[in-house]
């Protein structure tokens, strides 16, 4: 499960999108979906990773198309290790005020139904695979991982069919020394990814209360903004019409009509000013939400990785540490293969 795309590439200011909140949501939502999948009992380990570089049996990616306390819209794509598309759909849900006011809701997410629908669609695809298909999928995942580190040694084990989907051609022997080393590295990779789950779990826990408050505020703001914009438009339209009518009347040859026209211009100006002030009031709400959203960013402490010949420290945020770890895996593989080439070397961890 990759961290979601926050959907900020082409957003405009008048869309009322709060970037800091979206970035936090992009970490929070896949965690909820992963937990929903895990709770079905139909999957193995479901992990959240910073991007789609991780080779796994199934990779789920999502993009946040719209999110406030009232509505949530996601685009979700899932593709397995063969390259077969499982899911490519948009999901949307609407929350009622009850979702934020009822004490019986507890920690139940206001949009939990959307995660259940995604999980059910994925489960339907999983059930369409027979035992042989699932076994082949696991083998393809392992061979793809092996090809990352030793492409020449493992390139002949898989091939693409006409649709671009990978198939198993043959497999190395179970006691193949290179395969054993690859499996050791893959196990270390799984352990590292498991440690990332602690970060995402902590982040989700810390985020939950302020995020729910933001959603509640956002729900109220969404309703208030709709009303404010409607009122603002009415005042601006009325004010513009009054000014226009006043200008026309001011050009009249009739003195009383000209006087009424001047009054109309002044009155229309006040209506226009009122409409603009209403917009300013809405902007104050937006700024308040932006300040709240900025507090949702999380940090991650450096990690120390013990290798055979040295100690390596991974620093930066979780995404940066993950990329450093992926690079470090190549060093670990080379060290493992160096030990394999040297018959006097001790067996690695």
PDB file of C-alpha atoms in Angstrom, residues 104-110:
ATOM      1  CA  UNK A 104     -21.389   6.378  19.906  1.00  0.00           C
ATOM      2  CA  UNK A 105     -19.223   6.759  16.787  1.00  0.00           C
ATOM      3  CA  UNK A 106     -16.062   6.468  18.885  1.00  0.00           C
ATOM      4  CA  UNK A 107     -12.988   6.078  16.669  1.00  0.00           C
ATOM      5  CA  UNK A 108     -15.047   4.982  13.680  1.00  0.00           C
ATOM      6  CA  UNK A 109     -13.944   7.066  10.700  1.00  0.00           C
ATOM      7  CA  UNK A 110     -16.627   9.218   9.103  1.00  0.00           C
TER       8      UNK A 110
END
